[in-house]
């Protein structure tokens, strides 16, 4: 593989657009470059963090905080929080980090005052790493339940089914002593409880605190104090509710039918994907990424593979790039069809529009099945290429779909729904998110672009062959449910435009750089690979220490972070609109809860 | 006028409704239980209702379709079975959920390992059908199956497949994946020929 590695000067990242030492001189001693091998960006003192971030946002134009995540450097006894900030005008990330000694209590100032989008992500870091964010408005656990003991993403935490630090496990070969995991960890014994826990006597303090915080009872007691005898009540929507697209719970404070406050509660489908990812080898993670956003497994594959390829310094051959783009754009169409269909379902048009949309999606899934072997769990991308070449005749099927069938079907869907008065009255002006708010809350994808921010990773920070393709970034300006519906139709049309170019330009040749190997060598360092997933920006933050298993594997899940702004969109609306707003955000719980 | 959008939308529903009947007439009642019609009904030229009358009528599984892996054995003319597997353990090492257990055989006299598995287990409850084992097997000894109807009455005893349950003849593999099989056989023949040429020179 060595000889195929391209010239490193070609691979060099685009240069940082800030003068190299401006930030360091400005924050005398508080900011230094991260000079570890394979790392980039700045290390900021905890005391200067908020000031630093404010400067970035207000003076340097880094108005979009993409990802916040923690890393546990156990051997160095350090905890690190990593931030990736971007300019919406485009360009590479500015990475900055804070470090704290790994000794409880670990405290880092919150950035929610600068970027509201850090809210859920900081809660997640508190939950999984036990790093406290001082000044955070609502620092509760978010993915684990409140009674959970410990912080599971710490490197020294051992999960219930723990076998070894990393795969492959030694007892599988050559003395494979087979056993069922349930025999070792029988049902009921596979959960660890705090010492004094009794199921009957347990009071869910977290829930009680949540309810108390959301009941905004004034000094005169319940009621709005405006002469009306209304009382605020708290309603739980979910976790078992058909309109929440999975096991997802929304707690709303209502006054009459109007929403006063709303908070999403999640984690019911949490399986600690990232912990599994850190036990896996690099290759093993690819099929696991399929199971994040299970509607768009092809684009999940691409995001992860790009991050690891960045670390390895390889690029796939031309044909593989074309195949990848073809697959992810087909995924985008499939996802937006699905999202549109189910938004209509949520509005009460029970399954007729959804099935018309699913019908077309099924034809796309047939293409995936013929190519990768599975409709949804594709596991198709590999480091430096794709798993196998396109089978005979599939390009003709895609051509037929892209040139003939899908454009007509999208127009039909448009004619079917766009003018519908019920859709319009349920959508227009409902769940409005302004451009400023959308940026501030780190909303991504169609949610961001429907609010008038023309930010698309494919354009702003191009990957693969997108810099050579001709397409427009779809934008809508009202930021309501109706615009979020329309923008998905726009994006399907743009994807079809990309696909036409890709099919016509599909080159012959290799599909894999070098020989496929199951144990890839990944040099030490960090990489953040991000793609424009149909639901928004999907990022993978991977830290390697040169061993077969990644040291850190983090997923920046668009469904999860887009929910940060949900409360804002819903306040002041009627309770029935919650379902429509949630449908217009388009979440998948596999990705939200990870 | 209010409501015109709804009426127009209902026109689309009506169109879909009628299309199914038109398609019925076109096939003269042979729209279902007819492989020829099924291919069109499930392709990009499909019109009208999209449904398949499972289990009487089945979707055609594409060659690459993958489900639980199986082991290949060569059939001798006298009915002997020769495993292709050499128990090298690569499949057990790449398996993401680690659901493959292999017991390597040892020669009873010398105690040295021989290239043949004594036992081979796959826990199909854990298998995620990713196909990495088949992709990285250097001997083409483990392949992904097409059989997806695997329900059993008892999951506690029936869901760990042993070597006997997993083994299938090469001819079965050739029947479900003809083009893959032919490609691999051609590569194998070329390798043999190169080896033979080297031996002669």
mmCIF file of N, CA, C and O in Angstrom, chain A residues 86-171:
data_model
loop_
_atom_site.group_PDB
_atom_site.id
_atom_site.type_symbol
_atom_site.label_atom_id
_atom_site.label_comp_id
_atom_site.label_asym_id
_atom_site.label_seq_id
_atom_site.Cartn_x
_atom_site.Cartn_y
_atom_site.Cartn_z
ATOM 1 N N UNK A 86 -16.921 26.398 12.438
ATOM 2 C CA UNK A 86 -16.820 26.663 10.998
ATOM 3 C C UNK A 86 -17.370 28.047 10.688
ATOM 4 O O UNK A 86 -18.158 28.607 11.442
ATOM 5 N N UNK A 87 -16.957 28.540 9.515
ATOM 6 C CA UNK A 87 -17.584 29.746 8.978
ATOM 7 C C UNK A 87 -18.671 29.306 8.012
ATOM 8 O O UNK A 87 -18.427 28.437 7.168
ATOM 9 N N UNK A 88 -19.827 29.935 8.089
ATOM 10 C CA UNK A 88 -20.874 29.539 7.142
ATOM 11 C C UNK A 88 -20.557 30.024 5.742
ATOM 12 O O UNK A 88 -21.171 29.599 4.784
ATOM 13 N N UNK A 89 -19.577 30.939 5.618
ATOM 14 C CA UNK A 89 -19.166 31.325 4.264
ATOM 15 C C UNK A 89 -18.292 30.253 3.636
ATOM 16 O O UNK A 89 -17.954 30.353 2.464
ATOM 17 N N UNK A 90 -17.918 29.241 4.383
ATOM 18 C CA UNK A 90 -17.157 28.129 3.825
ATOM 19 C C UNK A 90 -15.745 28.078 4.366
ATOM 20 O O UNK A 90 -15.278 29.025 5.004
ATOM 21 N N UNK A 91 -15.097 26.958 4.099
ATOM 22 C CA UNK A 91 -13.716 26.807 4.535
ATOM 23 C C UNK A 91 -13.556 25.739 5.597
ATOM 24 O O UNK A 91 -14.539 25.160 6.050
ATOM 25 N N UNK A 92 -12.290 25.480 5.957
ATOM 26 C CA UNK A 92 -12.028 24.396 6.904
ATOM 27 C C UNK A 92 -12.369 24.774 8.339
ATOM 28 O O UNK A 92 -12.699 25.926 8.626
ATOM 29 N N UNK A 93 -12.249 23.789 9.217
ATOM 30 C CA UNK A 93 -12.626 23.992 10.610
ATOM 31 C C UNK A 93 -11.552 24.743 11.358
ATOM 32 O O UNK A 93 -10.378 24.710 11.005
ATOM 33 N N UNK A 94 -11.975 25.426 12.430
ATOM 34 C CA UNK A 94 -11.027 25.866 13.422
ATOM 35 C C UNK A 94 -11.258 24.957 14.634
ATOM 36 O O UNK A 94 -12.342 24.939 15.199
ATOM 37 N N UNK A 95 -10.239 24.187 14.952
ATOM 38 C CA UNK A 95 -10.370 23.221 16.040
ATOM 39 C C UNK A 95 -9.762 23.835 17.282
ATOM 40 O O UNK A 95 -8.657 24.358 17.229
ATOM 41 N N UNK A 96 -10.492 23.803 18.370
ATOM 42 C CA UNK A 96 -9.866 24.223 19.631
ATOM 43 C C UNK A 96 -10.277 23.270 20.735
ATOM 44 O O UNK A 96 -11.307 22.614 20.657
ATOM 45 N N UNK A 97 -9.419 23.186 21.726
ATOM 46 C CA UNK A 97 -9.577 22.173 22.757
ATOM 47 C C UNK A 97 -9.314 22.794 24.113
ATOM 48 O O UNK A 97 -8.532 23.738 24.217
ATOM 49 N N UNK A 98 -9.960 22.254 25.114
ATOM 50 C CA UNK A 98 -9.555 22.576 26.480
ATOM 51 C C UNK A 98 -9.170 21.281 27.155
ATOM 52 O O UNK A 98 -9.741 20.220 26.871
ATOM 53 N N UNK A 99 -8.198 21.371 28.046
ATOM 54 C CA UNK A 99 -7.747 20.177 28.744
ATOM 55 C C UNK A 99 -7.931 20.393 30.237
ATOM 56 O O UNK A 99 -7.810 21.507 30.728
ATOM 57 N N UNK A 100 -8.250 19.287 30.912
ATOM 58 C CA UNK A 100 -8.399 19.367 32.358
ATOM 59 C C UNK A 100 -7.812 18.101 32.941
ATOM 60 O O UNK A 100 -7.916 17.035 32.335
ATOM 61 N N UNK A 101 -7.186 18.214 34.122
ATOM 62 C CA UNK A 101 -6.653 16.996 34.732
ATOM 63 C C UNK A 101 -7.775 16.001 35.017
ATOM 64 O O UNK A 101 -8.898 16.384 35.356
ATOM 65 N N UNK A 102 -7.427 14.729 34.878
ATOM 66 C CA UNK A 102 -8.448 13.693 34.953
ATOM 67 C C UNK A 102 -8.688 13.315 36.406
ATOM 68 O O UNK A 102 -8.314 12.242 36.857
ATOM 69 N N UNK A 103 -9.264 14.217 37.140
ATOM 70 C CA UNK A 103 -9.522 13.967 38.550
ATOM 71 C C UNK A 103 -10.825 14.643 38.909
ATOM 72 O O UNK A 103 -10.981 15.849 38.715
ATOM 73 N N UNK A 104 -11.785 13.866 39.387
ATOM 74 C CA UNK A 104 -13.095 14.438 39.689
ATOM 75 C C UNK A 104 -12.977 15.454 40.809
ATOM 76 O O UNK A 104 -12.213 15.256 41.734
ATOM 77 N N UNK A 105 -13.735 16.541 40.792
ATOM 78 C CA UNK A 105 -14.614 16.937 39.689
ATOM 79 C C UNK A 105 -13.842 17.617 38.558
ATOM 80 O O UNK A 105 -13.019 18.467 38.810
ATOM 81 N N UNK A 106 -14.157 17.195 37.335
ATOM 82 C CA UNK A 106 -13.550 17.820 36.166
ATOM 83 C C UNK A 106 -14.500 18.929 35.719
ATOM 84 O O UNK A 106 -15.661 18.649 35.423
ATOM 85 N N UNK A 107 -14.024 20.145 35.704
ATOM 86 C CA UNK A 107 -14.919 21.264 35.389
ATOM 87 C C UNK A 107 -14.352 22.073 34.228
ATOM 88 O O UNK A 107 -13.169 22.381 34.186
ATOM 89 N N UNK A 108 -15.253 22.373 33.294
ATOM 90 C CA UNK A 108 -14.910 23.172 32.119
ATOM 91 C C UNK A 108 -16.037 24.179 31.964
ATOM 92 O O UNK A 108 -17.187 23.827 32.177
ATOM 93 N N UNK A 109 -15.739 25.440 31.636
ATOM 94 C CA UNK A 109 -16.850 26.387 31.459
ATOM 95 C C UNK A 109 -17.715 26.031 30.251
ATOM 96 O O UNK A 109 -17.222 25.498 29.254
ATOM 97 N N UNK A 110 -18.996 26.321 30.362
ATOM 98 C CA UNK A 110 -19.901 25.985 29.258
ATOM 99 C C UNK A 110 -19.780 27.011 28.139
ATOM 100 O O UNK A 110 -19.452 28.171 28.383
ATOM 101 N N UNK A 111 -20.070 26.550 26.923
ATOM 102 C CA UNK A 111 -20.096 27.476 25.788
ATOM 103 C C UNK A 111 -21.524 27.768 25.339
ATOM 104 O O UNK A 111 -21.726 28.351 24.288
ATOM 105 N N UNK A 112 -22.507 27.336 26.143
ATOM 106 C CA UNK A 112 -23.890 27.557 25.704
ATOM 107 C C UNK A 112 -24.207 29.042 25.574
ATOM 108 O O UNK A 112 -25.097 29.423 24.833
ATOM 109 N N UNK A 113 -23.469 29.890 26.303
ATOM 110 C CA UNK A 113 -23.701 31.330 26.190
ATOM 111 C C UNK A 113 -23.212 31.894 24.868
ATOM 112 O O UNK A 113 -23.652 32.952 24.434
ATOM 113 N N UNK A 114 -22.298 31.196 24.215
ATOM 114 C CA UNK A 114 -21.757 31.683 22.946
ATOM 115 C C UNK A 114 -22.440 30.968 21.783
ATOM 116 O O UNK A 114 -22.911 31.592 20.848
ATOM 117 N N UNK A 115 -22.450 29.658 21.867
ATOM 118 C CA UNK A 115 -23.137 28.854 20.848
ATOM 119 C C UNK A 115 -24.195 28.011 21.571
ATOM 120 O O UNK A 115 -23.841 27.100 22.325
ATOM 121 N N UNK A 116 -25.464 28.276 21.325
ATOM 122 C CA UNK A 116 -26.500 27.487 21.996
ATOM 123 C C UNK A 116 -26.477 26.026 21.562
ATOM 124 O O UNK A 116 -26.949 25.142 22.244
ATOM 125 N N UNK A 117 -25.929 25.783 20.383
ATOM 126 C CA UNK A 117 -25.864 24.420 19.871
ATOM 127 C C UNK A 117 -25.018 23.491 20.716
ATOM 128 O O UNK A 117 -25.046 22.277 20.540
ATOM 129 N N UNK A 118 -24.256 24.055 21.658
ATOM 130 C CA UNK A 118 -23.431 23.207 22.516
ATOM 131 C C UNK A 118 -24.261 22.531 23.610
ATOM 132 O O UNK A 118 -23.766 21.644 24.297
ATOM 133 N N UNK A 119 -25.517 22.967 23.757
ATOM 134 C CA UNK A 119 -26.357 22.530 24.882
ATOM 135 C C UNK A 119 -26.408 21.006 25.037
ATOM 136 O O UNK A 119 -25.896 20.446 26.010
ATOM 137 N N UNK A 120 -27.002 20.322 24.070
ATOM 138 C CA UNK A 120 -27.158 18.868 24.189
ATOM 139 C C UNK A 120 -25.818 18.152 24.148
ATOM 140 O O UNK A 120 -25.625 17.124 24.781
ATOM 141 N N UNK A 121 -24.902 18.711 23.373
ATOM 142 C CA UNK A 121 -23.613 18.036 23.242
ATOM 143 C C UNK A 121 -22.844 18.084 24.547
ATOM 144 O O UNK A 121 -22.165 17.131 24.918
ATOM 145 N N UNK A 122 -22.955 19.195 25.273
ATOM 146 C CA UNK A 122 -22.275 19.264 26.574
ATOM 147 C C UNK A 122 -22.956 18.339 27.575
ATOM 148 O O UNK A 122 -22.289 17.705 28.401
ATOM 149 N N UNK A 123 -24.284 18.259 27.484
ATOM 150 C CA UNK A 123 -24.974 17.316 28.365
ATOM 151 C C UNK A 123 -24.506 15.899 28.084
ATOM 152 O O UNK A 123 -24.344 15.085 28.993
ATOM 153 N N UNK A 124 -24.310 15.600 26.809
ATOM 154 C CA UNK A 124 -23.859 14.255 26.456
ATOM 155 C C UNK A 124 -22.464 13.987 27.029
ATOM 156 O O UNK A 124 -22.190 12.897 27.542
ATOM 157 N N UNK A 125 -21.600 14.995 26.976
ATOM 158 C CA UNK A 125 -20.243 14.802 27.499
ATOM 159 C C UNK A 125 -20.289 14.623 29.018
ATOM 160 O O UNK A 125 -19.582 13.790 29.577
ATOM 161 N N UNK A 126 -21.147 15.372 29.678
ATOM 162 C CA UNK A 126 -21.309 15.191 31.126
ATOM 163 C C UNK A 126 -21.785 13.772 31.411
ATOM 164 O O UNK A 126 -21.268 13.080 32.296
ATOM 165 N N UNK A 127 -22.740 13.331 30.628
ATOM 166 C CA UNK A 127 -23.333 12.013 30.836
ATOM 167 C C UNK A 127 -22.291 10.913 30.619
ATOM 168 O O UNK A 127 -22.129 10.019 31.455
ATOM 169 N N UNK A 128 -21.559 10.990 29.523
ATOM 170 C CA UNK A 128 -20.701 9.879 29.131
ATOM 171 C C UNK A 128 -19.278 10.001 29.676
ATOM 172 O O UNK A 128 -18.582 9.004 29.815
ATOM 173 N N UNK A 129 -18.816 11.234 29.961
ATOM 174 C CA UNK A 129 -17.439 11.394 30.429
ATOM 175 C C UNK A 129 -17.338 11.948 31.838
ATOM 176 O O UNK A 129 -16.261 11.944 32.428
ATOM 177 N N UNK A 130 -18.447 12.490 32.334
ATOM 178 C CA UNK A 130 -18.386 13.067 33.666
ATOM 179 C C UNK A 130 -17.613 14.366 33.740
ATOM 180 O O UNK A 130 -17.015 14.665 34.758
ATOM 181 N N UNK A 131 -17.630 15.118 32.645
ATOM 182 C CA UNK A 131 -17.021 16.444 32.687
ATOM 183 C C UNK A 131 -18.142 17.440 32.969
ATOM 184 O O UNK A 131 -19.118 17.508 32.213
ATOM 185 N N UNK A 132 -17.996 18.206 34.052
ATOM 186 C CA UNK A 132 -19.030 19.188 34.403
ATOM 187 C C UNK A 132 -18.818 20.468 33.611
ATOM 188 O O UNK A 132 -17.681 20.912 33.446
ATOM 189 N N UNK A 133 -19.912 21.041 33.144
ATOM 190 C CA UNK A 133 -19.805 22.309 32.436
ATOM 191 C C UNK A 133 -20.392 23.392 33.324
ATOM 192 O O UNK A 133 -21.615 23.465 33.489
ATOM 193 N N UNK A 134 -19.523 24.203 33.917
ATOM 194 C CA UNK A 134 -20.023 25.194 34.866
ATOM 195 C C UNK A 134 -20.809 26.250 34.098
ATOM 196 O O UNK A 134 -20.371 26.719 33.047
ATOM 197 N N UNK A 135 -21.967 26.589 34.636
ATOM 198 C CA UNK A 135 -22.813 27.589 34.004
ATOM 199 C C UNK A 135 -23.785 27.025 32.987
ATOM 200 O O UNK A 135 -24.566 27.758 32.382
ATOM 201 N N UNK A 136 -23.775 25.714 32.782
ATOM 202 C CA UNK A 136 -24.729 25.114 31.841
ATOM 203 C C UNK A 136 -26.135 25.222 32.425
ATOM 204 O O UNK A 136 -26.340 24.930 33.603
ATOM 205 N N UNK A 137 -27.116 25.638 31.624
ATOM 206 C CA UNK A 137 -28.451 25.883 32.182
ATOM 207 C C UNK A 137 -29.181 24.616 32.635
ATOM 208 O O UNK A 137 -30.090 24.714 33.460
ATOM 209 N N UNK A 138 -28.847 23.469 32.119
ATOM 210 C CA UNK A 138 -29.658 22.283 32.420
ATOM 211 C C UNK A 138 -28.778 21.038 32.306
ATOM 212 O O UNK A 138 -28.942 20.227 31.411
ATOM 213 N N UNK A 139 -27.836 20.917 33.218
ATOM 214 C CA UNK A 139 -26.860 19.835 33.077
ATOM 215 C C UNK A 139 -27.385 18.556 33.721
ATOM 216 O O UNK A 139 -27.078 18.239 34.863
ATOM 217 N N UNK A 140 -28.234 17.843 32.969
ATOM 218 C CA UNK A 140 -28.711 16.533 33.415
ATOM 219 C C UNK A 140 -28.151 15.489 32.478
ATOM 220 O O UNK A 140 -27.689 15.799 31.397
ATOM 221 N N UNK A 141 -28.255 14.222 32.879
ATOM 222 C CA UNK A 141 -27.901 13.151 31.962
ATOM 223 C C UNK A 141 -28.834 13.222 30.753
ATOM 224 O O UNK A 141 -29.992 13.612 30.894
ATOM 225 N N UNK A 142 -28.350 12.802 29.612
ATOM 226 C CA UNK A 142 -29.212 12.909 28.423
ATOM 227 C C UNK A 142 -29.436 11.568 27.749
ATOM 228 O O UNK A 142 -30.540 11.291 27.277
ATOM 229 N N UNK A 143 -28.445 10.705 27.726
ATOM 230 C CA UNK A 143 -28.628 9.421 27.041
ATOM 231 C C UNK A 143 -28.838 8.276 28.029
ATOM 232 O O UNK A 143 -29.619 7.377 27.775
ATOM 233 N N UNK A 144 -28.105 8.290 29.131
ATOM 234 C CA UNK A 144 -28.298 7.255 30.134
ATOM 235 C C UNK A 144 -29.442 7.670 31.065
ATOM 236 O O UNK A 144 -29.801 8.832 31.125
ATOM 237 N N UNK A 145 -29.963 6.708 31.804
ATOM 238 C CA UNK A 145 -31.036 7.050 32.756
ATOM 239 C C UNK A 145 -30.426 7.670 33.996
ATOM 240 O O UNK A 145 -29.246 7.519 34.274
ATOM 241 N N UNK A 146 -31.277 8.376 34.781
ATOM 242 C CA UNK A 146 -30.717 9.192 35.869
ATOM 243 C C UNK A 146 -30.100 8.344 36.958
ATOM 244 O O UNK A 146 -29.256 8.798 37.703
ATOM 245 N N UNK A 147 -30.578 7.102 37.103
ATOM 246 C CA UNK A 147 -30.026 6.260 38.157
ATOM 247 C C UNK A 147 -28.725 5.594 37.770
ATOM 248 O O UNK A 147 -28.160 4.849 38.561
ATOM 249 N N UNK A 148 -28.251 5.845 36.583
ATOM 250 C CA UNK A 148 -27.067 5.134 36.098
ATOM 251 C C UNK A 148 -25.824 5.512 36.893
ATOM 252 O O UNK A 148 -25.638 6.661 37.270
ATOM 253 N N UNK A 149 -25.006 4.498 37.119
ATOM 254 C CA UNK A 149 -23.805 4.734 37.901
ATOM 255 C C UNK A 149 -22.588 4.792 36.975
ATOM 256 O O UNK A 149 -22.380 3.876 36.176
ATOM 257 N N UNK A 150 -21.832 5.841 37.082
ATOM 258 C CA UNK A 150 -20.593 5.936 36.307
ATOM 259 C C UNK A 150 -20.780 6.664 34.991
ATOM 260 O O UNK A 150 -21.888 7.075 34.631
ATOM 261 N N UNK A 151 -19.694 6.841 34.301
ATOM 262 C CA UNK A 151 -19.691 7.547 33.026
ATOM 263 C C UNK A 151 -19.102 6.615 31.982
ATOM 264 O O UNK A 151 -17.891 6.423 31.929
ATOM 265 N N UNK A 152 -19.951 6.020 31.150
ATOM 266 C CA UNK A 152 -19.538 4.843 30.389
ATOM 267 C C UNK A 152 -18.484 5.072 29.304
ATOM 268 O O UNK A 152 -17.868 4.105 28.885
ATOM 269 N N UNK A 153 -18.291 6.290 28.839
ATOM 270 C CA UNK A 153 -17.305 6.444 27.770
ATOM 271 C C UNK A 153 -15.882 6.594 28.294
ATOM 272 O O UNK A 153 -14.934 6.642 27.515
ATOM 273 N N UNK A 154 -15.723 6.697 29.593
ATOM 274 C CA UNK A 154 -14.352 6.755 30.119
ATOM 275 C C UNK A 154 -13.624 5.471 29.765
ATOM 276 O O UNK A 154 -14.209 4.389 29.773
ATOM 277 N N UNK A 155 -12.336 5.612 29.469
ATOM 278 C CA UNK A 155 -11.603 4.448 28.977
ATOM 279 C C UNK A 155 -11.502 3.343 30.020
ATOM 280 O O UNK A 155 -11.340 2.177 29.659
ATOM 281 N N UNK A 156 -11.588 3.661 31.295
ATOM 282 C CA UNK A 156 -11.463 2.606 32.296
ATOM 283 C C UNK A 156 -12.823 2.060 32.729
ATOM 284 O O UNK A 156 -12.895 1.251 33.638
ATOM 285 N N UNK A 157 -13.900 2.484 32.095
ATOM 286 C CA UNK A 157 -15.216 1.933 32.413
ATOM 287 C C UNK A 157 -15.405 0.633 31.643
ATOM 288 O O UNK A 157 -15.124 0.557 30.452
ATOM 289 N N UNK A 158 -15.899 -0.385 32.343
ATOM 290 C CA UNK A 158 -16.122 -1.659 31.666
ATOM 291 C C UNK A 158 -17.609 -1.968 31.643
ATOM 292 O O UNK A 158 -18.250 -2.043 32.678
ATOM 293 N N UNK A 159 -18.126 -2.149 30.428
ATOM 294 C CA UNK A 159 -19.535 -2.419 30.262
ATOM 295 C C UNK A 159 -19.863 -3.838 30.734
ATOM 296 O O UNK A 159 -18.970 -4.643 30.960
ATOM 297 N N UNK A 160 -21.164 -4.124 30.853
ATOM 298 C CA UNK A 160 -21.583 -5.411 31.416
ATOM 299 C C UNK A 160 -21.080 -6.580 30.587
ATOM 300 O O UNK A 160 -20.692 -7.599 31.129
ATOM 301 N N UNK A 161 -21.137 -6.445 29.276
ATOM 302 C CA UNK A 161 -20.735 -7.563 28.418
ATOM 303 C C UNK A 161 -19.244 -7.517 28.097
ATOM 304 O O UNK A 161 -18.811 -8.059 27.095
ATOM 305 N N UNK A 162 -18.482 -6.849 28.949
ATOM 306 C CA UNK A 162 -17.056 -6.672 28.674
ATOM 307 C C UNK A 162 -16.340 -8.013 28.534
ATOM 308 O O UNK A 162 -16.518 -8.917 29.336
ATOM 309 N N UNK A 163 -15.552 -8.149 27.478
ATOM 310 C CA UNK A 163 -14.722 -9.346 27.326
ATOM 311 C C UNK A 163 -13.251 -8.974 27.340
ATOM 312 O O UNK A 163 -12.483 -9.506 28.133
ATOM 313 N N UNK A 164 -12.870 -8.075 26.411
ATOM 314 C CA UNK A 164 -11.477 -7.639 26.340
ATOM 315 C C UNK A 164 -11.474 -6.181 25.933
ATOM 316 O O UNK A 164 -12.473 -5.653 25.474
ATOM 317 N N UNK A 165 -10.302 -5.542 26.061
ATOM 318 C CA UNK A 165 -10.218 -4.122 25.721
ATOM 319 C C UNK A 165 -10.543 -3.872 24.253
ATOM 320 O O UNK A 165 -11.137 -2.863 23.905
ATOM 321 N N UNK A 166 -10.105 -4.777 23.388
ATOM 322 C CA UNK A 166 -10.357 -4.550 21.967
ATOM 323 C C UNK A 166 -10.586 -5.854 21.227
ATOM 324 O O UNK A 166 -10.126 -6.905 21.657
ATOM 325 N N UNK A 167 -11.329 -5.758 20.126
ATOM 326 C CA UNK A 167 -11.533 -6.923 19.278
ATOM 327 C C UNK A 167 -10.325 -7.078 18.365
ATOM 328 O O UNK A 167 -9.645 -6.091 18.108
ATOM 329 N N UNK A 168 -10.040 -8.243 17.790
ATOM 330 C CA UNK A 168 -10.752 -9.506 17.969
ATOM 331 C C UNK A 168 -10.464 -10.160 19.324
ATOM 332 O O UNK A 168 -9.362 -10.060 19.834
ATOM 333 N N UNK A 169 -11.487 -10.827 19.851
ATOM 334 C CA UNK A 169 -11.352 -11.494 21.140
ATOM 335 C C UNK A 169 -10.566 -12.792 20.971
ATOM 336 O O UNK A 169 -10.739 -13.513 19.988
ATOM 337 N N UNK A 170 -9.749 -13.091 21.954
ATOM 338 C CA UNK A 170 -8.825 -14.211 21.785
ATOM 339 C C UNK A 170 -9.487 -15.571 21.888
ATOM 340 O O UNK A 170 -8.961 -16.562 21.386
ATOM 341 N N UNK A 171 -10.651 -15.641 22.540
ATOM 342 C CA UNK A 171 -11.219 -16.982 22.739
ATOM 343 C C UNK A 171 -12.040 -17.475 21.542
ATOM 344 O O UNK A 171 -12.647 -18.528 21.607
#
